[in-house]
Short mmCIF file of C-alpha atoms in Angstrom, two decimals:
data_model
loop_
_atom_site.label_atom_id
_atom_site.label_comp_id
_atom_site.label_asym_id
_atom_site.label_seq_id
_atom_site.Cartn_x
_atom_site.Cartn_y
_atom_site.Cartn_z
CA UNK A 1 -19.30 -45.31 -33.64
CA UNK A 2 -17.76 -42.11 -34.08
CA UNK A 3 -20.10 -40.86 -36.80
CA UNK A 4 -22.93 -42.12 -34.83
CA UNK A 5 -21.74 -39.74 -32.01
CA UNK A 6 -21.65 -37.16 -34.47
CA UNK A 7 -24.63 -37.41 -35.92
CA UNK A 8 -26.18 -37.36 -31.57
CA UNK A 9 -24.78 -33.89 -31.06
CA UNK A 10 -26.06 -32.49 -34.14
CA UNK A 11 -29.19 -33.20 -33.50
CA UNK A 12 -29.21 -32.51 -29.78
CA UNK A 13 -27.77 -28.91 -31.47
CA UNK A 14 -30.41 -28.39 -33.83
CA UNK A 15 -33.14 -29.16 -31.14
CA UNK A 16 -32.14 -26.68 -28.99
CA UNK A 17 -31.65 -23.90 -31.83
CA UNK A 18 -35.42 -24.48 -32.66
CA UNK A 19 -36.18 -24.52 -28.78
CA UNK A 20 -34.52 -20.57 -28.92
CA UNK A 21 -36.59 -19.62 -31.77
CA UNK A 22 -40.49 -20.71 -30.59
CA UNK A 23 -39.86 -19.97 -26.62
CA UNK A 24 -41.36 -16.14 -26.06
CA UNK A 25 -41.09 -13.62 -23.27
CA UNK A 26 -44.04 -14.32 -20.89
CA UNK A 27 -46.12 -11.27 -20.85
CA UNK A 28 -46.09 -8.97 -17.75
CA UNK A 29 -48.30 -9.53 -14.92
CA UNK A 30 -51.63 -8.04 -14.19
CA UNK A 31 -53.95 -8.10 -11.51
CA UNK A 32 -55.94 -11.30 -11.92
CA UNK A 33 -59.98 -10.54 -12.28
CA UNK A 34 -63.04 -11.92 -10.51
CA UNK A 35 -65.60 -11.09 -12.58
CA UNK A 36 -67.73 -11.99 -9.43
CA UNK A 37 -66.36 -9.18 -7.18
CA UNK A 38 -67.97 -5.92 -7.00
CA UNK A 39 -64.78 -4.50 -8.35
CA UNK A 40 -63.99 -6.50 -10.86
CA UNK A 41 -60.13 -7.63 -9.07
CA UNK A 42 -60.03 -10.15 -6.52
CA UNK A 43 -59.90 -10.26 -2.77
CA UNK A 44 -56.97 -7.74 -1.57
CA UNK A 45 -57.20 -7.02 2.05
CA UNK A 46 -58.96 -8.21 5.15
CA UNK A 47 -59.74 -6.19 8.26
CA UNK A 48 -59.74 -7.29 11.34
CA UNK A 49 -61.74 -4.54 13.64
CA UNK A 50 -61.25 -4.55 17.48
CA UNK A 51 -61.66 -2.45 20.80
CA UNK A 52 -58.74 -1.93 23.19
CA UNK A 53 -59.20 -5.24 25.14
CA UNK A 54 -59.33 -7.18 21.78
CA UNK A 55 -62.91 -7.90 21.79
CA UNK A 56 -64.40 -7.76 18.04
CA UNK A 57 -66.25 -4.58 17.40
CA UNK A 58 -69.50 -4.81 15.34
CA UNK A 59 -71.43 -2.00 13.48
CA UNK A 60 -68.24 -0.44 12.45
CA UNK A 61 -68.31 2.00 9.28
CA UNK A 62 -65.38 1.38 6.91
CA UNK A 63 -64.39 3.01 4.25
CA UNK A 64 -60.96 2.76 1.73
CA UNK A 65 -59.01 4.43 -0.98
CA UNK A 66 -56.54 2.94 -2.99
CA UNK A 67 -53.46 4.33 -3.98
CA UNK A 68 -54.77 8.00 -2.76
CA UNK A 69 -57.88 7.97 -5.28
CA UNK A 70 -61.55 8.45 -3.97
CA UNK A 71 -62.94 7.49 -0.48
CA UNK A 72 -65.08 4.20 -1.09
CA UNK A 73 -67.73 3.45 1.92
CA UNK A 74 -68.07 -0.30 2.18
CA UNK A 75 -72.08 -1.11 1.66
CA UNK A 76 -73.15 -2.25 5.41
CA UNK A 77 -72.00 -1.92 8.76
CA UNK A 78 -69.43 -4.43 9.19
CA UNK A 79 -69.16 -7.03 12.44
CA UNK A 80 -65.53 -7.80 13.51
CA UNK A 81 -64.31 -8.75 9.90
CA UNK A 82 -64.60 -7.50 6.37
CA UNK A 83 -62.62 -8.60 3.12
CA UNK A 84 -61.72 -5.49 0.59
CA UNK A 85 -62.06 -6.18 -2.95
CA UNK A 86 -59.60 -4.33 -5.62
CA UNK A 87 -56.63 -4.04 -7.71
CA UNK A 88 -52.59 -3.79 -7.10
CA UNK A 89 -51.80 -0.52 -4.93
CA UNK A 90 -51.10 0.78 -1.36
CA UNK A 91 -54.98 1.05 0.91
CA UNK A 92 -55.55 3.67 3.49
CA UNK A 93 -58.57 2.08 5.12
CA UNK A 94 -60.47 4.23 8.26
CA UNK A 95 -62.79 2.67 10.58
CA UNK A 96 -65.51 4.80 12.63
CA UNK A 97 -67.88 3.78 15.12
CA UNK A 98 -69.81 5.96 17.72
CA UNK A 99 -68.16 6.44 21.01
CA UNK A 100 -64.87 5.11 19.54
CA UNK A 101 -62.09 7.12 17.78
CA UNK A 102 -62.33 7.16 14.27
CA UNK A 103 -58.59 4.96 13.23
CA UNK A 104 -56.86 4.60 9.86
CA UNK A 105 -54.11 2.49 8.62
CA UNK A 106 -52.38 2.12 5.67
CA UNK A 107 -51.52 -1.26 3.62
CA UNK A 108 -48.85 -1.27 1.15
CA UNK A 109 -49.28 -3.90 -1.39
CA UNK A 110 -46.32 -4.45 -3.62
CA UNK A 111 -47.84 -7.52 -5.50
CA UNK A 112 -50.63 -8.77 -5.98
CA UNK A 113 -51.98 -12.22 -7.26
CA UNK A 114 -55.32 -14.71 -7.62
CA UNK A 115 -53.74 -17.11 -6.18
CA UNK A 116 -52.24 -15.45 -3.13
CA UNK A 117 -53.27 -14.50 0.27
CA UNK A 118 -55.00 -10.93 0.85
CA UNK A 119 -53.33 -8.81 3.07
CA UNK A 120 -53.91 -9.01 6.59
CA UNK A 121 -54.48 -5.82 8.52
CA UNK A 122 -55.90 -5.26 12.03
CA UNK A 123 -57.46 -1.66 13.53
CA UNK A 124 -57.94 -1.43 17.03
CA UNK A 125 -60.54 1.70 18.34
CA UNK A 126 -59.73 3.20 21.08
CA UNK A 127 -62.93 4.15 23.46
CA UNK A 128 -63.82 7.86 22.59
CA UNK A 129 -63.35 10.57 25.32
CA UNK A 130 -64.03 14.04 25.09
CA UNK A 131 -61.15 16.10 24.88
CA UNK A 132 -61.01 19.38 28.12
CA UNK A 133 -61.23 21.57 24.92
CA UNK A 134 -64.22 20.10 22.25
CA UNK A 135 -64.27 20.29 18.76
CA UNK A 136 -64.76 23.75 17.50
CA UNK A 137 -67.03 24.85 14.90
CA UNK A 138 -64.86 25.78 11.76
CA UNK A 139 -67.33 28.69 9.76
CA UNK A 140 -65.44 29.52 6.52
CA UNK A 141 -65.73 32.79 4.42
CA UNK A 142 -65.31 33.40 0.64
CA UNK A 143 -62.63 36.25 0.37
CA UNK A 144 -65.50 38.95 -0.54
CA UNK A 145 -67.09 41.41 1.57
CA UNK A 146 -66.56 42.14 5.25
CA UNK A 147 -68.76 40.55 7.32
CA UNK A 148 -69.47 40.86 11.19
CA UNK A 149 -70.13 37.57 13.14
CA UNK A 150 -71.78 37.44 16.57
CA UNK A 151 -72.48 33.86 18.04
CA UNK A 152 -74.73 32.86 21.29
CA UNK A 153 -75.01 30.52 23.25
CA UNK A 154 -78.42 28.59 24.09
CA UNK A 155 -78.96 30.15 26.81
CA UNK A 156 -78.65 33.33 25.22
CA UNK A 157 -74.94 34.72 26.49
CA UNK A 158 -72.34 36.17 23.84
CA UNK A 159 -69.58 33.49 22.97
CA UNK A 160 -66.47 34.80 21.38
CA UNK A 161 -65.19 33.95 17.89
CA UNK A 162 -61.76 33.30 17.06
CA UNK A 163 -60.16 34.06 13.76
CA UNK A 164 -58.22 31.24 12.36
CA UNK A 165 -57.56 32.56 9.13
CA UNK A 166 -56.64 36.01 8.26
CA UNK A 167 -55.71 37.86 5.31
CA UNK A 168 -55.64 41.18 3.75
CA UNK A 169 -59.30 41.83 3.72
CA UNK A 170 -60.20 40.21 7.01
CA UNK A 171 -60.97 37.18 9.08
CA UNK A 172 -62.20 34.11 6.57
CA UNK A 173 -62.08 31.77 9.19
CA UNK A 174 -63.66 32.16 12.52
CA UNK A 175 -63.85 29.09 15.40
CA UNK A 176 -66.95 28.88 17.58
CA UNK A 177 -65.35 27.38 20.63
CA UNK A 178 -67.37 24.44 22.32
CA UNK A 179 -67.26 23.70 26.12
CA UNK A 180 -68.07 20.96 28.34
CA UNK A 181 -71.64 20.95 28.92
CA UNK A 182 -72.88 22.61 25.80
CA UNK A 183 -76.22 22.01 24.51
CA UNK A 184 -79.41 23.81 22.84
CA UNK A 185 -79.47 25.80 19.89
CA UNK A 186 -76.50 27.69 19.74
CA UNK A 187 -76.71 31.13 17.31
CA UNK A 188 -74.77 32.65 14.21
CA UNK A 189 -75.75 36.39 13.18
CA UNK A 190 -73.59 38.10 9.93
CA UNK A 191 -74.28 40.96 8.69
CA UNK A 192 -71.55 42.96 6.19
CA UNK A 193 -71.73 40.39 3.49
CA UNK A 194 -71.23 41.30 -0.28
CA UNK A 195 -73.69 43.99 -2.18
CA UNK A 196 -75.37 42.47 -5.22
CA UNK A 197 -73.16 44.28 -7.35
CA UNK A 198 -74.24 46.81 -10.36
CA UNK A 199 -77.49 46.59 -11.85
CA UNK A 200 -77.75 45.07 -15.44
CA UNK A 201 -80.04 45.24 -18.31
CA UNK A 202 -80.99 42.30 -20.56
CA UNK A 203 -83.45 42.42 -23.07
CA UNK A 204 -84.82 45.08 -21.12
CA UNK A 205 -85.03 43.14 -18.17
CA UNK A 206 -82.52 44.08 -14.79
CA UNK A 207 -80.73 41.66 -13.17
CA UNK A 208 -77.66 42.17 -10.89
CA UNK A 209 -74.24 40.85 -11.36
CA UNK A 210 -74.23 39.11 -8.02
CA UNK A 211 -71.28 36.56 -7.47
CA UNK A 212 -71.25 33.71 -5.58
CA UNK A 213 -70.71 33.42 -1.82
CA UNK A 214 -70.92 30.09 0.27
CA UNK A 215 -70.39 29.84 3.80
CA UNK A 216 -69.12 26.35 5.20
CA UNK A 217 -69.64 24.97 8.34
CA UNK A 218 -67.52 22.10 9.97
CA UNK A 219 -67.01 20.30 12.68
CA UNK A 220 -64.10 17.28 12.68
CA UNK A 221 -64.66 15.60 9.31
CA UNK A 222 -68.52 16.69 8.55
CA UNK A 223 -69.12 19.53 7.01
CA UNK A 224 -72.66 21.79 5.21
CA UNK A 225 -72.41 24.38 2.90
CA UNK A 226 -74.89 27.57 3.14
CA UNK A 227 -75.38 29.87 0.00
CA UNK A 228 -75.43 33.61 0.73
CA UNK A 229 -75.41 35.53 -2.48
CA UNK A 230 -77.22 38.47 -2.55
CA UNK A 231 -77.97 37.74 1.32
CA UNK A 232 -77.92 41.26 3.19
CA UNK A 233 -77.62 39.56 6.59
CA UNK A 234 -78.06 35.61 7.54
CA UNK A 235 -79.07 34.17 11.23
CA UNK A 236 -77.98 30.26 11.49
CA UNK A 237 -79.98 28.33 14.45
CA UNK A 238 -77.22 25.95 15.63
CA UNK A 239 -78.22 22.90 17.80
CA UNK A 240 -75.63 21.83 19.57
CA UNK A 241 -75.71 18.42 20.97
CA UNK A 242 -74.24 15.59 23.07
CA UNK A 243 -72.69 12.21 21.53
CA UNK A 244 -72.10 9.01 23.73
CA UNK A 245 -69.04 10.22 25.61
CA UNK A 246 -70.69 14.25 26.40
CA UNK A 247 -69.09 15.51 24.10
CA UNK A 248 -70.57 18.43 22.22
CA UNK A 249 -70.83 18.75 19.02
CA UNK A 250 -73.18 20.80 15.99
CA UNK A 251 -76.07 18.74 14.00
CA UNK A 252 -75.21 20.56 10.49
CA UNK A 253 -77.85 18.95 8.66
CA UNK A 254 -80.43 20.45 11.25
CA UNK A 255 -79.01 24.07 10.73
CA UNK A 256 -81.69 26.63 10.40
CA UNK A 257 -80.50 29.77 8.43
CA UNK A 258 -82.86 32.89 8.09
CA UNK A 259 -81.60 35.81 5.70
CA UNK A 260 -82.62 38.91 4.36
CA UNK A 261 -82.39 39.80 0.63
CA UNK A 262 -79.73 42.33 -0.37
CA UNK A 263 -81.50 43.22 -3.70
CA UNK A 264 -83.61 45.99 -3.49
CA UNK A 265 -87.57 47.08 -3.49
CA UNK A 266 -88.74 49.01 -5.94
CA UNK A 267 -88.20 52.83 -5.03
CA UNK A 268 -86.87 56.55 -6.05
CA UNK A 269 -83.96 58.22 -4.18
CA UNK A 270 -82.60 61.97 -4.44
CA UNK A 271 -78.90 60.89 -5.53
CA UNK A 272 -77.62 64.57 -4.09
CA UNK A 273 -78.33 66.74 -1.57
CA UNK A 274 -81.47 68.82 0.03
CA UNK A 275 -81.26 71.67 2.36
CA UNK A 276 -84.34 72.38 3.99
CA UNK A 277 -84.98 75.94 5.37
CA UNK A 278 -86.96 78.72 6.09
CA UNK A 279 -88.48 80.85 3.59
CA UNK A 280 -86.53 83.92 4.73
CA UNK A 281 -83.41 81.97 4.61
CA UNK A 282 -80.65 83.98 2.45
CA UNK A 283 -80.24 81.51 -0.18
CA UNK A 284 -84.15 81.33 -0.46
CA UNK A 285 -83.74 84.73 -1.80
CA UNK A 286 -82.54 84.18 -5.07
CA UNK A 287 -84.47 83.55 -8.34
CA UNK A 288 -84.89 80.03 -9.24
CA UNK A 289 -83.47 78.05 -12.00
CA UNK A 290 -85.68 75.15 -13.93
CA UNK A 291 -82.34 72.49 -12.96
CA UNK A 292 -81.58 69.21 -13.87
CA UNK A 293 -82.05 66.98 -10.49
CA UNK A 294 -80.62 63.50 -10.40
CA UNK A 295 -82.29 60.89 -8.87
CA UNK A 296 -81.54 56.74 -8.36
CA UNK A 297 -84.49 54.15 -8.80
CA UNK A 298 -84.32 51.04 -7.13
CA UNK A 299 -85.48 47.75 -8.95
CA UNK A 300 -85.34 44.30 -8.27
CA UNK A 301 -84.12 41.45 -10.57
CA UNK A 302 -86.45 40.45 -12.72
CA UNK A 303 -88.26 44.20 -13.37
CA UNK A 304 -89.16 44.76 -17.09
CA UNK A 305 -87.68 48.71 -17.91
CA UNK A 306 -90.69 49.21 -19.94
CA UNK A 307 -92.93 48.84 -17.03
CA UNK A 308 -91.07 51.37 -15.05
CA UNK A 309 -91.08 55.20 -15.10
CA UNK A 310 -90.01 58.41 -12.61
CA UNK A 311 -92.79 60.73 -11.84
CA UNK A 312 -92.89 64.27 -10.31
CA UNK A 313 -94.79 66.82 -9.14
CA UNK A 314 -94.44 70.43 -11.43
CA UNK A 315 -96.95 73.09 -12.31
CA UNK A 316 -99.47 71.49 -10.72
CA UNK A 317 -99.01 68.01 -12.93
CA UNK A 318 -97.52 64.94 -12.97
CA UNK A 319 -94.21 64.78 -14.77
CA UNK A 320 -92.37 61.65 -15.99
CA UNK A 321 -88.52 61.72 -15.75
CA UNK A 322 -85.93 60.64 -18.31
CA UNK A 323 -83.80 57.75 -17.33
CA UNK A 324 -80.80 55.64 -18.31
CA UNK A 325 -79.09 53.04 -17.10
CA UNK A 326 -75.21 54.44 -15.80
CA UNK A 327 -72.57 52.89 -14.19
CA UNK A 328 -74.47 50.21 -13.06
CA UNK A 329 -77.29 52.03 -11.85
CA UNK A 330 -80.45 53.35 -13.10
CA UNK A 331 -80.52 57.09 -13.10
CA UNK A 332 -83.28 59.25 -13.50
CA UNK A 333 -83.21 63.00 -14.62
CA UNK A 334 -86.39 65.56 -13.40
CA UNK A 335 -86.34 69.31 -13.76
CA UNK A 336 -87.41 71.33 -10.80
CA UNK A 337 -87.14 74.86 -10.24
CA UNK A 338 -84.07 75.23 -8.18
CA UNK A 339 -84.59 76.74 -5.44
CA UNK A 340 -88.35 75.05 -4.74
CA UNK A 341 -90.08 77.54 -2.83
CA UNK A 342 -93.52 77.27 -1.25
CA UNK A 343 -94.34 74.72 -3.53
CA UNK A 344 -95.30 70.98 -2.84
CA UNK A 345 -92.82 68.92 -3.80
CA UNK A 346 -93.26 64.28 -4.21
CA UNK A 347 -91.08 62.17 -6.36
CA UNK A 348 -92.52 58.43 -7.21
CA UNK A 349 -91.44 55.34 -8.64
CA UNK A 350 -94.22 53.72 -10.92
CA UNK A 351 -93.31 49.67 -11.56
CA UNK A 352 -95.57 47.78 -12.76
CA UNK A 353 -98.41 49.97 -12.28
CA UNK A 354 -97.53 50.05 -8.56
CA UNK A 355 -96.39 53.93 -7.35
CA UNK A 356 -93.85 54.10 -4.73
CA UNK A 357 -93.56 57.11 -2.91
CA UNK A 358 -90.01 58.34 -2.80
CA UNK A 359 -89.91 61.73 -1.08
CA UNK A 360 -93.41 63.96 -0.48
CA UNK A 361 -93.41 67.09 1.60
CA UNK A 362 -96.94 68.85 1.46
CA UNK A 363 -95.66 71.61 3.22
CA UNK A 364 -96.09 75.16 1.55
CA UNK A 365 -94.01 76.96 3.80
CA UNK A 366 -90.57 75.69 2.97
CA UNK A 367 -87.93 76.39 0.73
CA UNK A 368 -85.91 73.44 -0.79
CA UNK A 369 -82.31 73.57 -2.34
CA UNK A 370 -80.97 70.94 -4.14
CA UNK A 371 -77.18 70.72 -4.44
CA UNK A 372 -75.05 67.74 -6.26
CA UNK A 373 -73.54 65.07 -3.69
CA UNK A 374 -70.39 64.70 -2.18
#
């Protein structure tokens, strides 16, 4: 009996030394996946959507993001109850529905598993009121330029701007204050925005090295962007309308904006000074000098240099000017005697085949001193 015994525990021994060698870790746990949901994970959360007296809400917008990633928008509308699809993680869900408060809530999921229960998660919306003091309309600058903003009101009175943001080269955040009662189209004017910046020449062609500039408009958690480079000045037609509870607020996508262009038509500026005076004037007096007069032509993007010349008046013949781009502008050179007296005197840009008067005085009784600027 006693080497039967024996024998027993030696092989109960050896069993489980060969159940120790084939038994493996289990591998960690995943989310299970339904290849059937939209997001390929199974069922993780279900809302429950409600008013203040507990009475299901329907045609409620609800969106989700899980573990702080991007905003999803569920596909319809939903009515009282909607089940959220996805993977392991904490969900910030937000519910919005006209005339009710827009509500979030967050749902921390520590585990999550096929076989389990989603998460269970009510949001009640409170009825929306107006607040005494509206929304106001947030209009954000770029940190560029220094622009002037005047606002109206539909009826055509002056309402103030507030700065909201400041720093060392101005406001870059103004509030248009809304009242109680607001409605019509509301109005934006700026003016001071950002020049164009110098002119540039590429393959003989000028452009400008403008940079960008975009104005934002917002109002609670909508938003619309404007672009104003090389804008001189910009008008914005703001209707301003009522939602379900009175309370005003701005239809961005049915902004109107109206600008005018910064860059520049085509044209021929003196780039110093002229004194006009009478012939018997003391400076008038002494013999004039054939001197080099400097003078700035204006072009617009896009202008082919080749197609563009300076032309003066000199000996009783047209005279074409030498010019060269400089410091970001393009500089033209003509020789006049200095001073002009009793002569006629007309400078002209020629783009394009197009002449553009820049200064003409027919007048034979003058004399005319140039003089570099300050």
């Amino acid at each position: 009996m006693k080497n039967i015994a024996l024998v027993v525990v030696i092989l109960w021994i050896a069993l489980v030394m060969v159940a120790c060698q084939t038994t493996e870790t289990p591998p960690a746990a995943t989310p299970c996946r339904d290849d059937t949901a939209q997001s390929g994970f199974g069922t993780a959360v279900t809302v429950t959507l409600l008013d203040e007296t507990n009475t299901r809400l329907e045609g409620v917008q609800v969106s989700y993001r899980v573990n702080g990633g991007e905003w999803v928008a569920y596909p319809e509308r939903v009515n009282g109850r909607v089940t959220l699809t996805g993977a392991t993680g904490t969900y910030q869900i937000r519910a919005q529905k006209p005339g009710y408060r827009t509500t979030e809530t967050i749902v921390p999921l520590a585990a999550f598993s096929c076989e389990g229960e989603p998460a269970l998660t009510t949001i009640i919306l409170p009825t929306a009121q107006c607040p005494v003091s509206p929304h106001p309309l947030l209009i954000q600058l770029p940190p560029a330029g220094s622009p002037h903003l005047h606002a109206g009101t539909g009826e055509g009175h002056a309402r103030a701007l507030t700065c909201q943001e400041q720093d060392g080269h101005g406001c870059r955040q103004y509030a248009l204050p809304l009242q109680q009662g607001d409605a019509g189209n509301f109005s934006l004017e700026i003016e001071g925005l950002p020049d164009i910046g110098d002119m540039e020449v590429v393959d003989g062609v000028v452009s400008y090295a403008t940079a960008p500039y975009d104005l934002t408009l917002s109002q609670g958690n909508r938003q619309q962007t404007f672009d104003l480079a090389a804008v001189a000045s910009a008008t914005l037609t703001l209707p301003v309308e009522r939602d379900e509870v009175g309370c005003p607020w701005v239809d961005l996508t049915a902004v109107t904006l109206t600008t005018t262009t910064a860059y520049p038509e085509p044209g021929v500026y003196l780039a110093g000074n002229l004194l006009m005076t009478d012939l018997s004037a003391e400076v008038c007096q002494q013999t004039p000098i054939l001197s080099d007069i400097t003078y700035s032509m204006k072009l617009p993007p896009g202008t082919h240099l080749e197609e563009v010349q300076m032309i003066y008046w000199r000996d009783e013949a047209w005279v074409t000017g030498e010019c060269r781009l400089e410091g970001g502008q393009y500089l033209c050179t003509a020789q006049l005697p200095n001073p002009l007296i009793n002569q006629f005197y007309s400078v002209r840009a020629v783009v394009n085949g197009i002449e553009h008067i820049g200064t003409q005085l027919p007048f034979s009784n003058l004399c005319m001193v140039f003089s570099e600027g300050d």
